[in-house]
Amino acid sequence: MEEATPVTSGGTFLTYYRFRSFGESNPDDIDVNAPMIAFTFDDGPNPENTERILKTLTENYSHATFFVVGSNAEKYPDTLKAIASAGCEIGNHTYGHANLTSISWEEAQEQIDKTNRAVNKAIGEDTTVIRPPYGAYDDNLLNALQEPVVLWDLDTEDWDSRDAQKIADNILSSVKDGDIVLMHDIYDSTADAVEIVVPKLKEQGYQIMSVSEMAAYKGKELELGKAYGKFKSEE
Ligand code: ZN
């Protein structure tokens, strides 16, 4: 996927996105003045639900970031390839969903590297961003990690409710421009929720993208040693 770059002018996303997938075309498809959100999915890949979510995203010219667990990544290389070829981003969620603050740095590094090896074997590239499981990190970890840390600010609590309409309502009732939305692509109910919510967000003018795309379109450079929960244009 081409690295997205910020644009200050260009075509209107809403005009174009019925016809083209913006990740594979040019940045002029995005209206940087229209609202954006990043969708993120943790704990997969999952052959069935990840693929369903990708189908919905692709049909709606949208992208997301998938924070994969290395042990699943090893099992499902074809799903990783499908994520990449849909123009979506693959992030690191450790090999075994480890709490990185309760293990040694050497162990943490192995958790991350092993995931990168599985991802690289499937798509020929490492992960670009990292989400520590449970959102657990400390300053030492933050300074040592070799990928920017991405958290979230809109928690759908999909793992708890397992209720598609509730998950969709959680997003629609509080979504704001620049939000990073937390979901998990291992549940049927989350794949169902994505089918409900994506067309509604599009009706409201939202452009749904990966974390790195949204950062770029908001003019933010993701830096090492920082943790990001949202991207606001005015900050
Ligand atoms: Zn997780």
CSV table of C-alpha atoms and ligand atoms in Angstrom, one decimal:
chain,number,residue,atom,x,y,z
A,1,MET,CA,0.0,0.0,0.0
A,2,GLU,CA,1.3,3.5,-0.8
A,3,GLU,CA,2.1,5.7,2.2
A,4,ALA,CA,-0.8,8.1,2.5
A,5,THR,CA,0.3,11.8,2.6
A,6,PRO,CA,-1.7,14.7,3.9
A,7,VAL,CA,-3.4,16.8,1.3
A,8,THR,CA,-4.8,20.3,1.7
A,9,SER,CA,-7.0,20.3,-1.4
A,10,GLY,CA,-8.4,17.9,-3.8
A,11,GLY,CA,-11.5,16.1,-4.8
A,12,THR,CA,-14.5,15.4,-2.6
A,13,PHE,CA,-14.3,12.0,-1.0
A,14,LEU,CA,-18.1,11.6,-1.1
A,15,THR,CA,-18.1,12.2,-4.8
A,16,TYR,CA,-15.4,9.6,-5.5
A,17,TYR,CA,-15.8,6.9,-3.0
A,18,ARG,CA,-18.7,5.3,-4.7
A,19,PHE,CA,-16.4,4.5,-7.6
A,20,ARG,CA,-12.9,3.8,-6.2
A,21,SER,CA,-11.2,2.3,-3.3
A,22,PHE,CA,-9.2,5.2,-2.0
A,23,GLY,CA,-6.3,3.2,-0.7
A,24,GLU,CA,-5.4,2.1,-4.2
A,25,SER,CA,-6.1,5.4,-5.9
A,26,ASN,CA,-4.8,8.8,-4.9
A,27,PRO,CA,-5.2,10.9,-1.8
A,28,ASP,CA,-7.4,13.4,-3.6
A,29,ASP,CA,-10.2,11.0,-2.9
A,30,ILE,CA,-10.2,12.1,0.7
A,31,ASP,CA,-11.8,15.4,1.8
A,32,VAL,CA,-9.5,16.4,4.7
A,33,ASN,CA,-12.1,18.8,5.9
A,34,ALA,CA,-14.8,16.1,6.3
A,35,PRO,CA,-15.0,13.9,9.4
A,36,MET,CA,-12.7,10.8,9.6
A,37,ILE,CA,-12.6,7.9,12.0
A,38,ALA,CA,-10.2,4.9,12.3
A,39,PHE,CA,-11.6,1.5,12.8
A,40,THR,CA,-9.4,-1.0,14.7
A,41,PHE,CA,-9.9,-4.7,15.2
A,42,ASP,CA,-7.9,-6.6,17.8
A,43,ASP,CA,-7.1,-10.3,18.6
A,44,GLY,CA,-7.5,-11.8,15.1
A,45,PRO,CA,-7.0,-12.7,12.4
A,46,ASN,CA,-10.1,-14.9,12.2
A,47,PRO,CA,-10.8,-16.5,8.9
A,48,GLU,CA,-14.5,-16.1,9.0
A,49,ASN,CA,-15.1,-12.8,10.7
A,50,THR,CA,-12.1,-10.9,9.5
A,51,GLU,CA,-13.0,-11.8,5.9
A,52,ARG,CA,-16.6,-10.7,6.5
A,53,ILE,CA,-15.5,-7.4,7.9
A,54,LEU,CA,-13.1,-6.9,5.0
A,55,LYS,CA,-16.0,-7.5,2.6
A,56,THR,CA,-18.1,-4.8,4.3
A,57,LEU,CA,-15.2,-2.3,4.3
A,58,THR,CA,-14.3,-3.0,0.7
A,59,GLU,CA,-17.9,-2.6,-0.4
A,60,ASN,CA,-18.0,0.7,1.3
A,61,TYR,CA,-14.6,2.0,0.2
A,62,SER,CA,-13.3,2.0,3.8
A,63,HIS,CA,-10.2,0.7,5.6
A,64,ALA,CA,-9.2,-0.3,9.1
A,65,THR,CA,-6.2,-1.4,11.1
A,66,PHE,CA,-6.1,-5.0,12.3
A,67,PHE,CA,-4.0,-5.6,15.5
A,68,VAL,CA,-3.2,-9.2,15.0
A,69,VAL,CA,-2.1,-11.8,17.6
A,70,GLY,CA,1.0,-13.6,16.3
A,71,SER,CA,-0.3,-17.1,17.1
A,72,ASN,CA,-3.4,-16.4,15.0
A,73,ALA,CA,-1.3,-14.7,12.3
A,74,GLU,CA,0.8,-17.9,12.0
A,75,LYS,CA,-2.3,-20.0,11.6
A,76,TYR,CA,-4.1,-17.8,9.0
A,77,PRO,CA,-1.6,-16.3,6.6
A,78,ASP,CA,-4.3,-16.1,3.9
A,79,THR,CA,-6.4,-13.8,6.1
A,80,LEU,CA,-3.4,-11.6,6.6
A,81,LYS,CA,-2.9,-11.4,2.8
A,82,ALA,CA,-6.6,-10.5,2.4
A,83,ILE,CA,-6.2,-7.7,5.0
A,84,ALA,CA,-3.2,-6.3,3.1
A,85,SER,CA,-4.8,-6.6,-0.3
A,86,ALA,CA,-7.9,-4.8,0.9
A,87,GLY,CA,-5.7,-1.8,1.5
A,88,CYS,CA,-6.0,-2.3,5.3
A,89,GLU,CA,-3.2,-1.9,7.9
A,90,ILE,CA,-1.7,-4.7,10.1
A,91,GLY,CA,-0.7,-3.8,13.6
A,92,ASN,CA,1.1,-5.9,16.3
A,93,HIS,CA,-0.9,-7.2,19.3
A,94,THR,CA,1.9,-9.5,20.6
A,95,TYR,CA,2.3,-13.2,19.9
A,96,GLY,CA,0.2,-14.6,22.8
A,97,HIS,CA,-1.8,-11.5,23.9
A,98,ALA,CA,0.7,-10.8,26.6
A,99,ASN,CA,0.5,-8.1,29.2
A,100,LEU,CA,3.8,-6.4,28.3
A,101,THR,CA,4.1,-4.7,31.6
A,102,SER,CA,4.3,-8.0,33.5
A,103,ILE,CA,7.1,-9.7,31.6
A,104,SER,CA,10.8,-8.8,31.0
A,105,TRP,CA,11.8,-6.6,28.1
A,106,GLU,CA,13.4,-9.6,26.4
A,107,GLU,CA,10.2,-11.5,26.6
A,108,ALA,CA,8.2,-8.5,25.4
A,109,GLN,CA,10.6,-8.2,22.4
A,110,GLU,CA,10.1,-11.8,21.5
A,111,GLN,CA,6.3,-11.4,21.7
A,112,ILE,CA,6.6,-8.6,19.2
A,113,ASP,CA,9.3,-10.0,16.9
A,114,LYS,CA,7.6,-13.4,16.6
A,115,THR,CA,4.4,-11.6,15.5
A,116,ASN,CA,6.4,-9.6,13.0
A,117,ARG,CA,7.9,-12.8,11.6
A,118,ALA,CA,4.5,-14.3,11.1
A,119,VAL,CA,3.2,-11.2,9.4
A,120,ASN,CA,6.3,-10.7,7.3
A,121,LYS,CA,6.1,-14.3,6.1
A,122,ALA,CA,2.6,-13.7,4.9
A,123,ILE,CA,2.7,-10.2,3.4
A,124,GLY,CA,6.4,-9.4,3.1
A,125,GLU,CA,6.2,-6.5,5.5
A,126,ASP,CA,6.4,-6.0,9.3
A,127,THR,CA,3.6,-4.4,11.3
A,128,THR,CA,3.5,-0.7,11.3
A,129,VAL,CA,2.0,0.1,14.7
A,130,ILE,CA,1.5,-1.7,18.0
A,131,ARG,CA,-1.3,-2.0,20.5
A,132,PRO,CA,-0.2,-3.5,23.8
A,133,PRO,CA,-2.9,-6.0,25.0
A,134,TYR,CA,-5.2,-4.5,27.6
A,135,GLY,CA,-3.7,-1.1,26.6
A,136,ALA,CA,-1.1,-1.9,29.2
A,137,TYR,CA,2.2,0.0,28.9
A,138,ASP,CA,4.6,2.1,31.0
A,139,ASP,CA,7.2,4.7,30.2
A,140,ASN,CA,10.0,2.2,29.9
A,141,LEU,CA,8.1,0.1,27.4
A,142,LEU,CA,6.9,3.2,25.5
A,143,ASN,CA,10.5,4.4,25.1
A,144,ALA,CA,11.8,0.9,24.1
A,145,LEU,CA,9.1,-0.1,21.5
A,146,GLN,CA,10.1,0.3,17.9
A,147,GLU,CA,6.6,1.0,16.6
A,148,PRO,CA,4.3,3.8,17.6
A,149,VAL,CA,1.7,2.8,20.2
A,150,VAL,CA,-1.9,3.1,19.2
A,151,LEU,CA,-4.7,3.0,21.8
A,152,TRP,CA,-8.3,4.1,21.3
A,153,ASP,CA,-10.9,6.6,22.5
A,154,LEU,CA,-14.1,4.9,21.5
A,155,ASP,CA,-14.6,1.5,23.2
A,156,THR,CA,-17.5,-0.4,21.7
A,157,GLU,CA,-17.3,-3.1,24.5
A,158,ASP,CA,-18.1,-5.6,21.8
A,159,TRP,CA,-16.3,-8.4,23.7
A,160,ASP,CA,-18.7,-7.8,26.6
A,161,SER,CA,-22.1,-7.3,24.9
A,162,ARG,CA,-21.7,-9.6,21.9
A,163,ASP,CA,-24.7,-7.7,20.6
A,164,ALA,CA,-24.4,-6.3,17.1
A,165,GLN,CA,-27.1,-3.5,17.6
A,166,LYS,CA,-25.5,-2.4,21.0
A,167,ILE,CA,-22.1,-2.3,19.4
A,168,ALA,CA,-23.4,-0.2,16.5
A,169,ASP,CA,-25.3,2.1,18.9
A,170,ASN,CA,-22.2,2.6,21.0
A,171,ILE,CA,-20.4,3.9,18.0
A,172,LEU,CA,-23.2,6.0,16.5
A,173,SER,CA,-24.1,7.6,19.9
A,174,SER,CA,-20.6,8.9,20.6
A,175,VAL,CA,-18.6,9.0,17.4
A,176,LYS,CA,-16.6,12.2,16.8
A,177,ASP,CA,-14.1,13.3,14.1
A,178,GLY,CA,-10.7,11.8,14.7
A,179,ASP,CA,-11.8,8.9,16.9
A,180,ILE,CA,-10.1,5.6,17.0
A,181,VAL,CA,-12.7,2.9,17.5
A,182,LEU,CA,-11.9,-0.4,19.3
A,183,MET,CA,-13.4,-3.6,18.2
A,184,HIS,CA,-12.4,-7.3,18.0
A,185,ASP,CA,-12.6,-9.3,14.7
A,186,ILE,CA,-13.1,-12.6,16.4
A,187,TYR,CA,-16.8,-12.3,17.1
A,188,ASP,CA,-19.7,-12.8,14.7
A,189,SER,CA,-21.6,-10.0,16.5
A,190,THR,CA,-18.8,-7.6,15.7
A,191,ALA,CA,-18.9,-8.5,12.0
A,192,ASP,CA,-22.7,-8.0,12.1
A,193,ALA,CA,-22.2,-4.6,13.8
A,194,VAL,CA,-19.8,-3.5,11.1
A,195,GLU,CA,-22.4,-4.3,8.5
A,196,ILE,CA,-25.0,-2.1,10.4
A,197,VAL,CA,-22.7,0.8,11.3
A,198,VAL,CA,-20.5,1.4,8.2
A,199,PRO,CA,-23.3,2.5,5.8
A,200,LYS,CA,-24.8,4.7,8.6
A,201,LEU,CA,-21.4,6.4,9.2
A,202,LYS,CA,-21.0,7.0,5.5
A,203,GLU,CA,-24.5,8.6,5.4
A,204,GLN,CA,-23.2,11.0,8.1
A,205,GLY,CA,-20.2,11.8,6.0
A,206,TYR,CA,-17.6,9.9,7.9
A,207,GLN,CA,-14.5,8.6,6.1
A,208,ILE,CA,-13.5,5.3,7.7
A,209,MET,CA,-9.8,4.5,7.5
A,210,SER,CA,-6.8,2.9,9.1
A,211,VAL,CA,-5.0,4.5,11.9
A,212,SER,CA,-1.9,5.4,9.8
A,213,GLU,CA,-4.1,6.8,7.1
A,214,MET,CA,-6.1,9.0,9.5
A,215,ALA,CA,-2.9,10.3,11.1
A,216,ALA,CA,-1.5,11.2,7.7
A,217,TYR,CA,-4.7,12.9,6.6
A,218,LYS,CA,-4.8,14.8,9.9
A,219,GLY,CA,-1.2,16.0,9.3
A,220,LYS,CA,0.2,14.0,12.2
A,221,GLU,CA,3.4,12.0,12.0
A,222,LEU,CA,3.3,8.9,14.2
A,223,GLU,CA,6.3,9.0,16.4
A,224,LEU,CA,8.1,6.4,18.4
A,225,GLY,CA,7.8,6.8,22.2
A,226,LYS,CA,4.3,8.1,22.0
A,227,ALA,CA,0.8,6.6,22.5
A,228,TYR,CA,-2.1,7.8,20.4
A,229,GLY,CA,-5.8,7.5,21.3
A,230,LYS,CA,-7.3,9.8,18.7
A,231,PHE,CA,-6.3,12.4,16.1
A,232,LYS,CA,-7.9,15.8,16.2
A,233,SER,CA,-7.1,18.3,13.4
A,234,GLU,CA,-6.9,21.2,15.8
A,235,GLU,CA,-4.3,19.7,18.1
B,1,ZN,ZN,-6.6,-7.8,22.7
